[in-house]
Coordinates of C-alpha atoms in Angstrom, one line a residue:
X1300 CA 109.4 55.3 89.8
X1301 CA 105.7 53.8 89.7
X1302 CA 102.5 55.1 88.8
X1303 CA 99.0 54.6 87.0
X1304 CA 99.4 53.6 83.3
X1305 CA 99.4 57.0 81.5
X1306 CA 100.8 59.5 83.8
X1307 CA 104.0 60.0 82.2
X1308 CA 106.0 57.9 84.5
X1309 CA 108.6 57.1 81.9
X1310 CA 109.0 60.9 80.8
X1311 CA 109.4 61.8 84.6
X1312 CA 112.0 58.7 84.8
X1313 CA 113.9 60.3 81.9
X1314 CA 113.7 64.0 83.1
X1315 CA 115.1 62.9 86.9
X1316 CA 117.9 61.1 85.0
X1317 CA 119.4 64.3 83.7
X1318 CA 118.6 66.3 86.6
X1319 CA 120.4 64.0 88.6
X1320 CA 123.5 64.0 86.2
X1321 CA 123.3 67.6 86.2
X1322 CA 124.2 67.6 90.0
X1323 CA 126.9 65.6 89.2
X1324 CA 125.3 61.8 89.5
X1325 CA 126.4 59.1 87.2
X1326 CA 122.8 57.7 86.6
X1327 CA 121.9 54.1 85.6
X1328 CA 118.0 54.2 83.9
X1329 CA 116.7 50.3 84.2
X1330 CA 113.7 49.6 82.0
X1331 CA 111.9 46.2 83.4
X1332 CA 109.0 46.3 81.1
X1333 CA 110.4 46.8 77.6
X1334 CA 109.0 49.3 74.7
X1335 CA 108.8 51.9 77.0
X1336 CA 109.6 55.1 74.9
X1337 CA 112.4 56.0 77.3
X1338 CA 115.2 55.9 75.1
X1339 CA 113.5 57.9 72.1
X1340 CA 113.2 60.6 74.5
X1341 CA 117.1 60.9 74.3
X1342 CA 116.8 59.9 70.3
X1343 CA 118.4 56.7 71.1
X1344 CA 117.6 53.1 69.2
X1345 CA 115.3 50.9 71.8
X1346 CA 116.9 49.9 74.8
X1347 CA 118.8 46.3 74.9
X1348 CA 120.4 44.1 77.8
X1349 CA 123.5 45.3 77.5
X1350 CA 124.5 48.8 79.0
X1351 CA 124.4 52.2 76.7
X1352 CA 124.5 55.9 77.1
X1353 CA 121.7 58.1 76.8
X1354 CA 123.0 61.2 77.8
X1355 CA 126.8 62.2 77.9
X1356 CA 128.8 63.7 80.9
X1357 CA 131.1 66.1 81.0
X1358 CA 129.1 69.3 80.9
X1359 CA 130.0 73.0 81.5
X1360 CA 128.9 71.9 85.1
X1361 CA 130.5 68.7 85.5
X1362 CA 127.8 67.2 84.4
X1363 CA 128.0 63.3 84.9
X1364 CA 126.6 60.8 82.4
X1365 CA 123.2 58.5 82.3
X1366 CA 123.0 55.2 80.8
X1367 CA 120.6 52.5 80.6
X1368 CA 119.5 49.1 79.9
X1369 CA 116.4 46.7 80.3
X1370 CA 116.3 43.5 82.8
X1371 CA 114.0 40.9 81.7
X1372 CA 113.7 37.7 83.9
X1373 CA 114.4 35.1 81.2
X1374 CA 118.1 37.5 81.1
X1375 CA 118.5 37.8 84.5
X1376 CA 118.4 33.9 85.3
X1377 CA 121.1 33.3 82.4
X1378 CA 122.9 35.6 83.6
X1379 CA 122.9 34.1 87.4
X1380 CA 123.1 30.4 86.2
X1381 CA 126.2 31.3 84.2
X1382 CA 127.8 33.5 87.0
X1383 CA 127.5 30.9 89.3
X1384 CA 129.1 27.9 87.0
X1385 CA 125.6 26.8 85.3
X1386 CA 126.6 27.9 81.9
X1387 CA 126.1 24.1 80.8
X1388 CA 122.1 24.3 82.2
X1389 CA 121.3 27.9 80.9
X1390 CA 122.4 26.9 77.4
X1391 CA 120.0 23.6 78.1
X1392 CA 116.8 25.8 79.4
X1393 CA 117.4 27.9 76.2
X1394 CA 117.9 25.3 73.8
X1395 CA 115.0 23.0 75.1
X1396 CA 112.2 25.7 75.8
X1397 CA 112.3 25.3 79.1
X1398 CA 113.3 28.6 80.5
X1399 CA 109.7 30.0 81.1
X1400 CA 108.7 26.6 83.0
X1401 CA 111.7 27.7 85.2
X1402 CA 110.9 31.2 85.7
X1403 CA 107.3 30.6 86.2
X1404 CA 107.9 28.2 88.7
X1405 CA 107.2 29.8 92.2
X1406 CA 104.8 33.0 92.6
X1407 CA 107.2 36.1 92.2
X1408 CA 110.3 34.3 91.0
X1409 CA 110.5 36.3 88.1
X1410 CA 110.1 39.5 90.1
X1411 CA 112.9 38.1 92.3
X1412 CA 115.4 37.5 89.7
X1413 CA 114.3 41.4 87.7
X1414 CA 115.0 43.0 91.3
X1415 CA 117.9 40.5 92.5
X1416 CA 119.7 41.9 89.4
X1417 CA 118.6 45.5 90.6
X1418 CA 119.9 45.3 93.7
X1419 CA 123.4 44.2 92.0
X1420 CA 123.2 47.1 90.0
X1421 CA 123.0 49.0 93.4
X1422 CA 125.9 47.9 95.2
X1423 CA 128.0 47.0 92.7
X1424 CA 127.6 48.8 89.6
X1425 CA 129.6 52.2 88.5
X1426 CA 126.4 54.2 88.8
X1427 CA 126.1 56.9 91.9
X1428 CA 122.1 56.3 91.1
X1429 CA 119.7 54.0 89.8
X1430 CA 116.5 54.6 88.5
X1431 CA 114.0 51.7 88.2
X1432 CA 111.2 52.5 85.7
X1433 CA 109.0 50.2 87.9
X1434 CA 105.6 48.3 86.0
X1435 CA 102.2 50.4 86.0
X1436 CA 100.9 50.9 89.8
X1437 CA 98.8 47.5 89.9
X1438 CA 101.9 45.1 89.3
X1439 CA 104.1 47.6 91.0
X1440 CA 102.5 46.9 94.3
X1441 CA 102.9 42.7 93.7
X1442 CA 106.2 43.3 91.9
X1443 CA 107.9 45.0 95.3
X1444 CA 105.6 42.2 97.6
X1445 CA 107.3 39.4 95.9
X1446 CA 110.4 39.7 98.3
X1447 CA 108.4 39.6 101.3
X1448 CA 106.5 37.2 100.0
X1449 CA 109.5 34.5 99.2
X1450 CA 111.3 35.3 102.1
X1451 CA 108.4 34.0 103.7
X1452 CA 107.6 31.1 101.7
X1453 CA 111.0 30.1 100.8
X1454 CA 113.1 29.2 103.8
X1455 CA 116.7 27.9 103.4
X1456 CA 118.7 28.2 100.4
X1457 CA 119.3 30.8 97.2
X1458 CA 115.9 31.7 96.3
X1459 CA 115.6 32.6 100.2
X1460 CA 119.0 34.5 100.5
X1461 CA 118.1 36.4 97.0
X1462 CA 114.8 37.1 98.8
X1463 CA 116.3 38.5 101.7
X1464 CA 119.0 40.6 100.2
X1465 CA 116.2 42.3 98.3
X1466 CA 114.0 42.8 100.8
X1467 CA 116.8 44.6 103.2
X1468 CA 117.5 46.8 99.6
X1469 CA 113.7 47.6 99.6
X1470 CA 113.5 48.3 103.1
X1471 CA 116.6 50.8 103.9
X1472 CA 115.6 54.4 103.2
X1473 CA 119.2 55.3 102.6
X1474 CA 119.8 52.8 99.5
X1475 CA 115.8 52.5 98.3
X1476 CA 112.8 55.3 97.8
X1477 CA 109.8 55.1 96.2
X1478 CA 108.5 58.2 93.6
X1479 CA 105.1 57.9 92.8
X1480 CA 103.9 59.8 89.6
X1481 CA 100.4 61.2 88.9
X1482 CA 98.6 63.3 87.0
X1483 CA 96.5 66.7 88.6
X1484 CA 93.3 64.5 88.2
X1485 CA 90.7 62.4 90.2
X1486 CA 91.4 58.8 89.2
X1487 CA 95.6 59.0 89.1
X1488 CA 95.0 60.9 92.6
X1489 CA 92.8 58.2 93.9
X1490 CA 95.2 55.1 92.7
X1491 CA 98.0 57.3 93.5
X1492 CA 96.9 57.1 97.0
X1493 CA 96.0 54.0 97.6
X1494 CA 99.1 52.7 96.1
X1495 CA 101.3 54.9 98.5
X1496 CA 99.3 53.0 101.3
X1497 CA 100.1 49.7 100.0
X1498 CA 103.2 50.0 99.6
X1499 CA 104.2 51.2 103.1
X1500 CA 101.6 48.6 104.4
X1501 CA 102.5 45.8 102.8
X1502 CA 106.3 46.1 101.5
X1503 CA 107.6 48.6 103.8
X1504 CA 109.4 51.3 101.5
X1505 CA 110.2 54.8 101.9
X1506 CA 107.8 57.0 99.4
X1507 CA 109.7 60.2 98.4
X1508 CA 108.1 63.5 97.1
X1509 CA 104.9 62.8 95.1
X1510 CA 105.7 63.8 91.3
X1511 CA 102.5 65.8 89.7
X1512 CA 103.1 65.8 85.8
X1513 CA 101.5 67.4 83.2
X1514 CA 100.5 70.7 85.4
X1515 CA 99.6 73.6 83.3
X1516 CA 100.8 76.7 84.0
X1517 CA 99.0 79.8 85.2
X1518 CA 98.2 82.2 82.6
X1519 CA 97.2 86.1 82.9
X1520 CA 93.9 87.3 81.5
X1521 CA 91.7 84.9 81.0
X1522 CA 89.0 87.4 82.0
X1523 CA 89.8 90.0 79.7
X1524 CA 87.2 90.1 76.7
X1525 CA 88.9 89.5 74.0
X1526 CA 87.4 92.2 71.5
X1527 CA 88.7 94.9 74.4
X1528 CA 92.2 93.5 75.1
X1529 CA 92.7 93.4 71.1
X1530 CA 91.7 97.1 70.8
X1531 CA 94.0 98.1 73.7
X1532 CA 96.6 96.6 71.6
X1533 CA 95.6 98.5 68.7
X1534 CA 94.6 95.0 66.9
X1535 CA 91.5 93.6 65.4
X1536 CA 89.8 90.2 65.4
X1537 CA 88.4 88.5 62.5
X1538 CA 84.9 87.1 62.2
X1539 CA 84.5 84.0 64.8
X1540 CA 88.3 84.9 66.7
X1541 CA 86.4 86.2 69.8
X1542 CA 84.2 83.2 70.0
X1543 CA 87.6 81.1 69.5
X1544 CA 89.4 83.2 72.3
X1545 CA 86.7 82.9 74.7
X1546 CA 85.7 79.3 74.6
X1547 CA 89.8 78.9 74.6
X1548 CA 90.0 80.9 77.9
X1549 CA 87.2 78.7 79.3
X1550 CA 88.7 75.6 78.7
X1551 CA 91.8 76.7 80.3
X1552 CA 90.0 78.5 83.7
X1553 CA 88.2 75.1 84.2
X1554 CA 91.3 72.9 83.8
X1555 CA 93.3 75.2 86.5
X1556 CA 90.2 74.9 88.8
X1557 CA 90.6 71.0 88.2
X1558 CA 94.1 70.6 88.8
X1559 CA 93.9 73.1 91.9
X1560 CA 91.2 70.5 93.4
X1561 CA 92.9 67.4 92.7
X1562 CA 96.4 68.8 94.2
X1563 CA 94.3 69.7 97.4
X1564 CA 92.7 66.2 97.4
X1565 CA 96.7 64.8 97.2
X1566 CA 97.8 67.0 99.7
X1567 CA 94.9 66.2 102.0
X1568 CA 94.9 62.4 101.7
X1569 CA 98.7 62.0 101.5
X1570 CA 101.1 63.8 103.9
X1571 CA 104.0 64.0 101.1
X1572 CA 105.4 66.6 100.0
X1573 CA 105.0 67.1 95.8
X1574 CA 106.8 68.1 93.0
X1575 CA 105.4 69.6 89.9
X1576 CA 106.4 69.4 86.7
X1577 CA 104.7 71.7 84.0
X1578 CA 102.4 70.2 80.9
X1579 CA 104.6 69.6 77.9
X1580 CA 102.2 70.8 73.9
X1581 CA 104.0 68.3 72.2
X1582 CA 102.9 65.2 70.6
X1583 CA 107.0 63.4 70.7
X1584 CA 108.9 64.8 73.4
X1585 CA 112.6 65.3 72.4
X1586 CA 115.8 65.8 74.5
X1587 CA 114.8 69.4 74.7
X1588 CA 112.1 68.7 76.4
X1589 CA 113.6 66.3 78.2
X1590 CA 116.0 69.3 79.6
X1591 CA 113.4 71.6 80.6
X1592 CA 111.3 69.4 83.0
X1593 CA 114.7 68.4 84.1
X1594 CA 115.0 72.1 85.3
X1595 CA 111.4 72.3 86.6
X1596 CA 112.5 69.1 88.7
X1597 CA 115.8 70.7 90.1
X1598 CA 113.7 73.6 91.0
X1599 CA 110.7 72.2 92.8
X1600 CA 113.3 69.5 94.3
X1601 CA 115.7 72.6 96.0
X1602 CA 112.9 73.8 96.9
X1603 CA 111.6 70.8 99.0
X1604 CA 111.7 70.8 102.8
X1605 CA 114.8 69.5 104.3
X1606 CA 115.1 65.9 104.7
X1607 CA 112.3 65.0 102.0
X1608 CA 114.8 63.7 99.9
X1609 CA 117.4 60.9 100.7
X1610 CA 121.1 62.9 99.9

């Protein structure tokens, strides 16, 4: 999942989790950028290393189960070094400060090691799916490139094999897509865009269906005067209410006329298809929340033409 900063990309991460474990996926959320609100979504303590669940299986549908964890590079070299009979120099690099000077060594290493432990996850982890809450669209774009870029730089040896292994991950529509987020207005659109175009340019994934977020939903009347429609209803207004009401249904006309424009700008400039999940008027989204977009996804994802979505 990638997007602008401020499009919801975490929520929609969260809200594709259960959907997916509602058609029966086991479902693996990995956070790479820490903080990200993800797990209070599910009223879960802040995500750790280590594996947890965030959302139980065994539901009146067979429901499957998501869990989740975060990846940070400083982790994710440990973790290679000791795999791979280094324990003595990872408990060095921590002890003498030196990690970061190792991590920071080559353009992209960290990415590599973040992704090398992603693509791990992917063929050898319990998980049917997994879900990479990617960095905000700007890094995501040099975060995905840093395979291709090592692979290039790096010739022989692990750093090139790691490379390599990620890249054919990246690459292969069947085991790796791309969901781009956005919001129904004229700067996500625009970055939303030119992101897509970058990344099939210059990495070479598969972009599924565009996720519009925050769409809100049509509403009937907003012509009717107010003063009228409360009289039909046998009701009356108090002083200032039909002022309130119209400037209310203004508002909302005008926002529907934006978000009609923008999706026609998306649909114009990017031949994907989209999915639409419907503005949420809460301040702290909670699980129930959570559930409901999950049913707006399953929804606008059935109803996707065949083949837009990997099976």
């Amino acid at each position: 999942m990638a997007g602008k900063g401020g499009v919801g990309k975490t929520t929609v991460t969260a809200t594709l989790a259960v959907a997916a474990a509602r058609a029966g996926l086991s479902t693996l959320v990995v956070e790479v950028e820490g903080k990200s609100g993800l797990a209070s979504c599910f009223g879960r303590p802040p995500l750790g290393y280590e594996e947890v669940e965030l959302w139980p299986g065994g539901g009146p549908h067979g429901d499957a189960d998501v869990r989740a964890r975060t990846i940070t590079p400083d982790e994710a070299l440990l973790e290679y070094l000791e795999d791979h009979g280094m324990r003595r120099i990872s408990h060095r690099l921590v002890s003498s400060g030196a990690l970061d000077v190792v991590a920071t060594a080559a353009p992209g290493i960290q990415d590599i090691l973040v992704l090398g432990k992603v693509k791990q996850l992917e063929r050898g982890g319990p998980a049917d799916l997994v879900l990479l809450d990617a960095p905000a669209a700007g890094h995501a774009i040099t975060f995905l490139q840093s395979a291709r870029g090592l692979v290039d730089a790096v010739r022989v040896g692990p750093i090139h094999s790691q490379a390599r292994d990620v890249l054919d991950l990246l690459t292969d529509p069947a085991r790796c897509q791309v969901l781009l987020v956005t919001l129904p207005e004229e700067t996500p659109v625009n970055e939303l865009v030119d992101t897509a175009y970058q990344l099939e340019d210059r990495v070479g994934v598969s972009l599924g269906p565009v996720i519009v977020n925050g769409l809100y939903p049509d509403v009937h009347g907003l012509d009717a005067d107010p003063e009228v429609a409360a009289a039909a209803a046998g009701a009356s207004l108090r002083p200032g209410e039909a002022e309130a009401l119209r400037a209310a249904a203004d508002f909302r006309r005008h926002r529907m006329a934006l978000q009609r424009e923008q999706l026609g700008r998306l649909e114009a400039r990017l031949p994907l298809p989209q999915v639409h999940l419907p503005f949420v008027f809460n301040a702290d989204l909670g699980l129930p929340d959570i559930e409901m977009l999950a049913d707006a996804a399953t929804a606008g994802i059935e109803a996707l033409p065949e083949g837009a979505v990997v099976p």
